[in-house]
Amino acid sequence: MSRILVVEDDPAILRGLTDNLQYESHEVLTATDGETGYGLIRQKNPDLVILDLMLPKLSGYELCRRVRAEGVSTPILMLTAKGEEVDRVRGLDLGADDYVTKPFSVPELLARVRAILRRARSTETLPAQLCFDDVVVDFQRYEARKSDKPLKMVRKEFGILRLLAARAGQVVTREELLDQVWGYENYPSTRTVDNHIASLRAKLEQDPSQPCYLITVHGVGYKLVD
Amino acid sequence: MSRILVVEDDPAILRGLTDNLQYESHEVLTATDGETGYGLIRQKNPDLVILDLMLPKLSGYELCRRVRAEGVSTPILMLTAKGEEVDRVRGLDLGADDYVTKPFSVPELLARVRAILRRARSTETLPAQLCFDDVVVDFQRYEARKSDKPLKMVRKEFGILRLLAARAGQVVTREELLDQVWGYENYPSTRTVDNHIASLRAKLEQDPSQPCYLITVHGVGYKLVD
DNA sequence: CCCGCAATGTCATGAAAATGTCATGAAAAC
DNA sequence: GTTTTCATGACATTTTCATGACATTGCGGG
């Protein structure tokens, strides 16, 4: 069903995971050290990586950081030993999608795997880049250029632009932008979106008062032209 | 606006949720145990179920499993107490659409409710496009063209046309249009519909005084020809 | 067939809603 | 502490929209 890479140096755990995942009809790749794991991520492009934290050659941390820095967005589920609380925070910080502490219950781990895969499938694929006119925006490097000149853009602006680009041509409502870019925890007013759109226009449009790319659809939302 | 079932045994929480949801002009049904909740889902067919995990008689977990097994696809938002980590995973596994851990922030919960309802509505079977004669209307991009020339249409016009297109060939009454396009909060006179139809004709018909596509059915309503 | 009445077409107008714009201060990041 | 990011509110401007007056059409009954 899905291709899953397990990077784990304890052969007993590795075997147990492999059997269970295969039993759920997944294709399983394995590695017992960080460097091999890194290579397999690049070559085989798995749908999910289950990653032990303590690994020979290249730690789970370092591996995670490295692939994320390269813009690989493959979901990662971390395996941490009990008491590595601090590590857990650092792990999620580095871009892991979930974590399980050892010793773990196999059904729970499988449930988390299913949840991650489901989430990954339902998430629309966000673009890594956007180009139009003389503008180039790189959403992984968080860099933007206009006529080759570096452009200063802030985090929310990248987020908004990225969602608009993902649905290029279609109208995105302010509520959808708030859901996706802000999340549900803090939910500012829809007017906040307008302000960010205004500053995006000021930076990206030739004539911000006559926008050609960031279009208002009155009563509905905004869209980015194709 | 929407019909929401809340299944929660703590009367304080139940009351708070009910008040807030009603304040957002939803119809709220309540149950304080799992079995009653189950019955209401079957009988009343709510648009959304907010489901506590720990319930008398039938746990939220079990309830969720049962209705999903019966093929009920009503969105479910789970309420879990902090520390019910395993349950949370199992809940999502069972087909809950979202979850919130208690104690939860009310604005956040309301935001999630809005998002779920929005998602549900968007998957309703409304056409994404309409073509006839030399007219093309795209309801996702909010764009309209006639003989390849861009046509300016406003939100209500898109809404009316979309409903007429969804029931192409059938007559739609003014009341139905008001219900679906305007909603129940602000309910203008039926004459307002006539005006919007007139402006649609002016934009889409070859000869607006002799409409070929947006047809009046005297004494009943309007229809869009197949 | 023609009259009367109700339903609909047409248009102008002002109100209300949505959006653009900017300044300000709070909160977060550094 | 300093700087940056961000949310909010006030005001101006634009757009949408509901209403009502009047014209026109369609329909049924004498």
mmCIF file of N, CA, C and O in Angstrom, chain A residues 1-5 21 24 26 46-51 64 68 73-79 91-92 95-101 107-124, chain B residues 85 88-94 96 99:
data_model
loop_
_atom_site.group_PDB
_atom_site.id
_atom_site.type_symbol
_atom_site.label_atom_id
_atom_site.label_comp_id
_atom_site.label_asym_id
_atom_site.label_seq_id
_atom_site.Cartn_x
_atom_site.Cartn_y
_atom_site.Cartn_z
ATOM 1 N N MET A 1 0.831 -1.200 0.000
ATOM 2 C CA MET A 1 0.000 0.000 0.000
ATOM 3 C C MET A 1 0.871 1.258 0.000
ATOM 4 O O MET A 1 0.863 2.019 -0.937
ATOM 5 N N SER A 2 1.672 1.395 1.040
ATOM 6 C CA SER A 2 2.620 2.508 1.082
ATOM 7 C C SER A 2 4.029 1.970 1.261
ATOM 8 O O SER A 2 4.212 0.853 1.737
ATOM 9 N N ARG A 3 4.982 2.782 0.885
ATOM 10 C CA ARG A 3 6.381 2.399 1.049
ATOM 11 C C ARG A 3 6.915 3.063 2.320
ATOM 12 O O ARG A 3 6.905 4.294 2.441
ATOM 13 N N ILE A 4 7.372 2.228 3.248
ATOM 14 C CA ILE A 4 7.802 2.737 4.541
ATOM 15 C C ILE A 4 9.252 2.359 4.793
ATOM 16 O O ILE A 4 9.621 1.190 4.631
ATOM 17 N N LEU A 5 10.040 3.348 5.167
ATOM 18 C CA LEU A 5 11.438 3.085 5.504
ATOM 19 C C LEU A 5 11.595 3.069 7.019
ATOM 20 O O LEU A 5 11.189 4.018 7.698
ATOM 21 N N LEU A 21 4.356 -4.203 9.759
ATOM 22 C CA LEU A 21 4.019 -3.295 8.653
ATOM 23 C C LEU A 21 3.721 -4.076 7.383
ATOM 24 O O LEU A 21 2.801 -3.727 6.626
ATOM 25 N N GLU A 24 0.352 -5.408 7.378
ATOM 26 C CA GLU A 24 -0.655 -4.423 6.952
ATOM 27 C C GLU A 24 -0.436 -4.054 5.484
ATOM 28 O O GLU A 24 -0.871 -2.979 5.036
ATOM 29 N N HIS A 26 2.193 -3.137 3.682
ATOM 30 C CA HIS A 26 3.052 -2.049 3.239
ATOM 31 C C HIS A 26 4.335 -2.631 2.670
ATOM 32 O O HIS A 26 4.731 -3.740 3.024
ATOM 33 N N PRO A 46 10.442 7.178 0.057
ATOM 34 C CA PRO A 46 9.366 6.466 0.757
ATOM 35 C C PRO A 46 8.224 7.418 1.148
ATOM 36 O O PRO A 46 8.381 8.638 1.121
ATOM 37 N N ASP A 47 7.073 6.813 1.480
ATOM 38 C CA ASP A 47 5.927 7.628 1.891
ATOM 39 C C ASP A 47 6.013 8.014 3.364
ATOM 40 O O ASP A 47 5.340 8.942 3.811
ATOM 41 N N LEU A 48 6.812 7.232 4.116
ATOM 42 C CA LEU A 48 6.934 7.492 5.563
ATOM 43 C C LEU A 48 8.265 6.930 6.032
ATOM 44 O O LEU A 48 8.708 5.876 5.569
ATOM 45 N N VAL A 49 8.903 7.659 6.958
ATOM 46 C CA VAL A 49 10.140 7.166 7.564
ATOM 47 C C VAL A 49 9.904 6.981 9.054
ATOM 48 O O VAL A 49 9.433 7.896 9.725
ATOM 49 N N ILE A 50 10.182 5.778 9.553
ATOM 50 C CA ILE A 50 10.173 5.545 10.998
ATOM 51 C C ILE A 50 11.626 5.554 11.432
ATOM 52 O O ILE A 50 12.435 4.756 10.942
ATOM 53 N N LEU A 51 11.967 6.441 12.317
ATOM 54 C CA LEU A 51 13.357 6.799 12.532
ATOM 55 C C LEU A 51 13.718 6.700 14.004
ATOM 56 O O LEU A 51 13.144 7.401 14.843
ATOM 57 N N CYS A 64 17.224 13.836 10.304
ATOM 58 C CA CYS A 64 15.981 14.589 10.153
ATOM 59 C C CYS A 64 16.285 16.030 9.726
ATOM 60 O O CYS A 64 15.709 16.549 8.777
ATOM 61 N N ARG A 68 15.265 17.652 6.008
ATOM 62 C CA ARG A 68 14.345 18.795 6.006
ATOM 63 C C ARG A 68 15.010 20.023 5.395
ATOM 64 O O ARG A 68 14.367 20.788 4.674
ATOM 65 N N SER A 73 9.930 16.564 2.273
ATOM 66 C CA SER A 73 8.817 16.732 3.198
ATOM 67 C C SER A 73 8.182 15.402 3.593
ATOM 68 O O SER A 73 7.107 15.356 4.152
ATOM 69 N N THR A 74 8.885 14.310 3.289
ATOM 70 C CA THR A 74 8.404 12.978 3.666
ATOM 71 C C THR A 74 8.062 12.940 5.160
ATOM 72 O O THR A 74 8.861 13.396 5.978
ATOM 73 N N PRO A 75 6.902 12.406 5.526
ATOM 74 C CA PRO A 75 6.561 12.323 6.951
ATOM 75 C C PRO A 75 7.563 11.481 7.717
ATOM 76 O O PRO A 75 8.037 10.455 7.210
ATOM 77 N N ILE A 76 7.898 11.906 8.915
ATOM 78 C CA ILE A 76 8.851 11.174 9.754
ATOM 79 C C ILE A 76 8.216 10.891 11.109
ATOM 80 O O ILE A 76 7.663 11.793 11.741
ATOM 81 N N LEU A 77 8.280 9.628 11.519
ATOM 82 C CA LEU A 77 7.823 9.249 12.852
ATOM 83 C C LEU A 77 9.044 8.846 13.653
ATOM 84 O O LEU A 77 9.791 7.953 13.259
ATOM 85 N N MET A 78 9.247 9.535 14.779
ATOM 86 C CA MET A 78 10.456 9.333 15.574
ATOM 87 C C MET A 78 10.230 8.273 16.640
ATOM 88 O O MET A 78 9.183 8.236 17.281
ATOM 89 N N LEU A 79 11.238 7.447 16.845
ATOM 90 C CA LEU A 79 11.239 6.521 17.973
ATOM 91 C C LEU A 79 12.237 7.036 18.993
ATOM 92 O O LEU A 79 13.423 7.199 18.683
ATOM 93 N N GLY A 91 13.089 16.945 18.478
ATOM 94 C CA GLY A 91 12.684 16.164 17.318
ATOM 95 C C GLY A 91 11.538 16.811 16.569
ATOM 96 O O GLY A 91 11.603 17.019 15.357
ATOM 97 N N LEU A 92 10.500 17.165 17.274
ATOM 98 C CA LEU A 92 9.362 17.793 16.610
ATOM 99 C C LEU A 92 9.783 19.119 16.000
ATOM 100 O O LEU A 92 9.303 19.510 14.945
ATOM 101 N N GLY A 95 11.205 18.849 12.620
ATOM 102 C CA GLY A 95 10.324 18.550 11.505
ATOM 103 C C GLY A 95 9.794 17.138 11.493
ATOM 104 O O GLY A 95 9.275 16.693 10.482
ATOM 105 N N ALA A 96 9.921 16.401 12.615
ATOM 106 C CA ALA A 96 9.265 15.101 12.686
ATOM 107 C C ALA A 96 7.765 15.334 12.797
ATOM 108 O O ALA A 96 7.320 16.370 13.285
ATOM 109 N N ASP A 97 6.992 14.375 12.323
ATOM 110 C CA ASP A 97 5.549 14.552 12.314
ATOM 111 C C ASP A 97 4.892 13.982 13.563
ATOM 112 O O ASP A 97 3.805 14.396 13.950
ATOM 113 N N ASP A 98 5.543 13.006 14.173
ATOM 114 C CA ASP A 98 4.989 12.385 15.363
ATOM 115 C C ASP A 98 6.140 11.632 16.033
ATOM 116 O O ASP A 98 7.222 11.509 15.475
ATOM 117 N N TYR A 99 5.925 11.166 17.246
ATOM 118 C CA TYR A 99 6.974 10.421 17.913
ATOM 119 C C TYR A 99 6.314 9.363 18.783
ATOM 120 O O TYR A 99 5.156 9.487 19.174
ATOM 121 N N VAL A 100 7.052 8.308 19.078
ATOM 122 C CA VAL A 100 6.594 7.255 19.976
ATOM 123 C C VAL A 100 7.762 6.935 20.892
ATOM 124 O O VAL A 100 8.905 6.873 20.447
ATOM 125 N N THR A 101 7.482 6.798 22.181
ATOM 126 C CA THR A 101 8.567 6.483 23.112
ATOM 127 C C THR A 101 8.650 4.982 23.312
ATOM 128 O O THR A 101 7.635 4.303 23.449
ATOM 129 N N PRO A 107 0.176 -1.892 18.544
ATOM 130 C CA PRO A 107 -1.048 -1.360 17.953
ATOM 131 C C PRO A 107 -1.055 0.165 17.908
ATOM 132 O O PRO A 107 -1.508 0.763 16.933
ATOM 133 N N GLU A 108 -0.533 0.779 18.971
ATOM 134 C CA GLU A 108 -0.518 2.245 18.961
ATOM 135 C C GLU A 108 0.378 2.762 17.847
ATOM 136 O O GLU A 108 0.014 3.672 17.105
ATOM 137 N N LEU A 109 1.543 2.157 17.698
ATOM 138 C CA LEU A 109 2.432 2.612 16.643
ATOM 139 C C LEU A 109 1.781 2.437 15.280
ATOM 140 O O LEU A 109 1.834 3.339 14.434
ATOM 141 N N LEU A 110 1.121 1.329 15.088
ATOM 142 C CA LEU A 110 0.474 1.110 13.795
ATOM 143 C C LEU A 110 -0.637 2.135 13.561
ATOM 144 O O LEU A 110 -0.816 2.620 12.443
ATOM 145 N N ALA A 111 -1.346 2.456 14.636
ATOM 146 C CA ALA A 111 -2.397 3.462 14.497
ATOM 147 C C ALA A 111 -1.806 4.806 14.077
ATOM 148 O O ALA A 111 -2.342 5.512 13.225
ATOM 149 N N ARG A 112 -0.668 5.131 14.681
ATOM 150 C CA ARG A 112 -0.043 6.407 14.322
ATOM 151 C C ARG A 112 0.448 6.394 12.880
ATOM 152 O O ARG A 112 0.372 7.389 12.177
ATOM 153 N N VAL A 113 0.946 5.268 12.472
ATOM 154 C CA VAL A 113 1.376 5.152 11.084
ATOM 155 C C VAL A 113 0.192 5.387 10.154
ATOM 156 O O VAL A 113 0.271 6.166 9.201
ATOM 157 N N ARG A 114 -0.921 4.742 10.461
ATOM 158 C CA ARG A 114 -2.104 4.934 9.614
ATOM 159 C C ARG A 114 -2.540 6.393 9.601
ATOM 160 O O ARG A 114 -2.883 6.946 8.560
ATOM 161 N N ALA A 115 -2.510 6.995 10.796
ATOM 162 C CA ALA A 115 -2.949 8.390 10.886
ATOM 163 C C ALA A 115 -2.056 9.299 10.042
ATOM 164 O O ALA A 115 -2.533 10.166 9.312
ATOM 165 N N ILE A 116 -0.745 9.072 10.144
ATOM 166 C CA ILE A 116 0.181 9.918 9.382
ATOM 167 C C ILE A 116 -0.036 9.747 7.888
ATOM 168 O O ILE A 116 -0.085 10.709 7.129
ATOM 169 N N LEU A 117 -0.189 8.499 7.478
ATOM 170 C CA LEU A 117 -0.366 8.248 6.044
ATOM 171 C C LEU A 117 -1.672 8.870 5.553
ATOM 172 O O LEU A 117 -1.724 9.439 4.473
ATOM 173 N N ARG A 118 -2.689 8.779 6.383
ATOM 174 C CA ARG A 118 -3.968 9.364 5.983
ATOM 175 C C ARG A 118 -3.832 10.875 5.842
ATOM 176 O O ARG A 118 -4.293 11.481 4.892
ATOM 177 N N ARG A 119 -3.177 11.463 6.851
ATOM 178 C CA ARG A 119 -2.989 12.905 6.825
ATOM 179 C C ARG A 119 -2.211 13.315 5.577
ATOM 180 O O ARG A 119 -2.537 14.283 4.914
ATOM 181 N N ALA A 120 -1.168 12.546 5.287
ATOM 182 C CA ALA A 120 -0.317 12.887 4.150
ATOM 183 C C ALA A 120 -1.116 12.845 2.851
ATOM 184 O O ALA A 120 -0.973 13.701 2.002
ATOM 185 N N ARG A 121 -1.980 11.834 2.760
ATOM 186 C CA ARG A 121 -2.766 11.719 1.528
ATOM 187 C C ARG A 121 -3.739 12.867 1.370
ATOM 188 O O ARG A 121 -3.978 13.336 0.277
ATOM 189 N N SER A 122 -4.337 13.265 2.521
ATOM 190 C CA SER A 122 -5.375 14.289 2.408
ATOM 191 C C SER A 122 -4.789 15.674 2.240
ATOM 192 O O SER A 122 -5.426 16.571 1.712
ATOM 193 N N THR A 123 -3.564 15.845 2.698
ATOM 194 C CA THR A 123 -2.955 17.168 2.575
ATOM 195 C C THR A 123 -2.653 17.458 1.112
ATOM 196 O O THR A 123 -2.074 16.632 0.428
ATOM 197 N N GLU A 124 -3.071 18.600 0.674
ATOM 198 C CA GLU A 124 -2.773 18.934 -0.698
ATOM 199 C C GLU A 124 -1.289 19.256 -0.808
ATOM 200 O O GLU A 124 -0.690 19.733 0.120
ATOM 201 N N GLU B 85 -4.222 9.773 25.432
ATOM 202 C CA GLU B 85 -3.422 9.800 24.213
ATOM 203 C C GLU B 85 -3.781 8.639 23.293
ATOM 204 O O GLU B 85 -4.031 8.807 22.111
ATOM 205 N N ARG B 88 -7.106 8.957 21.663
ATOM 206 C CA ARG B 88 -7.112 9.947 20.592
ATOM 207 C C ARG B 88 -6.676 9.313 19.285
ATOM 208 O O ARG B 88 -7.301 9.466 18.253
ATOM 209 N N VAL B 89 -5.618 8.547 19.375
ATOM 210 C CA VAL B 89 -5.151 7.876 18.170
ATOM 211 C C VAL B 89 -6.216 6.921 17.656
ATOM 212 O O VAL B 89 -6.534 6.886 16.466
ATOM 213 N N ARG B 90 -6.773 6.140 18.575
ATOM 214 C CA ARG B 90 -7.789 5.202 18.149
ATOM 215 C C ARG B 90 -8.977 5.938 17.547
ATOM 216 O O ARG B 90 -9.577 5.480 16.587
ATOM 217 N N GLY B 91 -9.309 7.074 18.108
ATOM 218 C CA GLY B 91 -10.440 7.844 17.593
ATOM 219 C C GLY B 91 -10.228 8.264 16.152
ATOM 220 O O GLY B 91 -11.087 8.045 15.294
ATOM 221 N N LEU B 92 -9.082 8.836 15.870
ATOM 222 C CA LEU B 92 -8.816 9.271 14.503
ATOM 223 C C LEU B 92 -8.805 8.074 13.573
ATOM 224 O O LEU B 92 -9.263 8.132 12.443
ATOM 225 N N ASP B 93 -8.288 6.970 14.101
ATOM 226 C CA ASP B 93 -8.253 5.752 13.328
ATOM 227 C C ASP B 93 -9.648 5.306 12.926
ATOM 228 O O ASP B 93 -9.865 4.781 11.841
ATOM 229 N N LEU B 94 -10.570 5.526 13.823
ATOM 230 C CA LEU B 94 -11.927 5.034 13.593
ATOM 231 C C LEU B 94 -12.701 5.901 12.624
ATOM 232 O O LEU B 94 -13.811 5.581 12.255
ATOM 233 N N ALA B 96 -12.937 9.577 13.022
ATOM 234 C CA ALA B 96 -13.288 10.922 13.456
ATOM 235 C C ALA B 96 -12.569 11.907 12.528
ATOM 236 O O ALA B 96 -11.514 11.597 11.987
ATOM 237 N N TYR B 99 -10.240 16.319 16.356
ATOM 238 C CA TYR B 99 -10.397 16.118 17.792
ATOM 239 C C TYR B 99 -9.892 17.344 18.523
ATOM 240 O O TYR B 99 -9.074 18.112 18.012
#
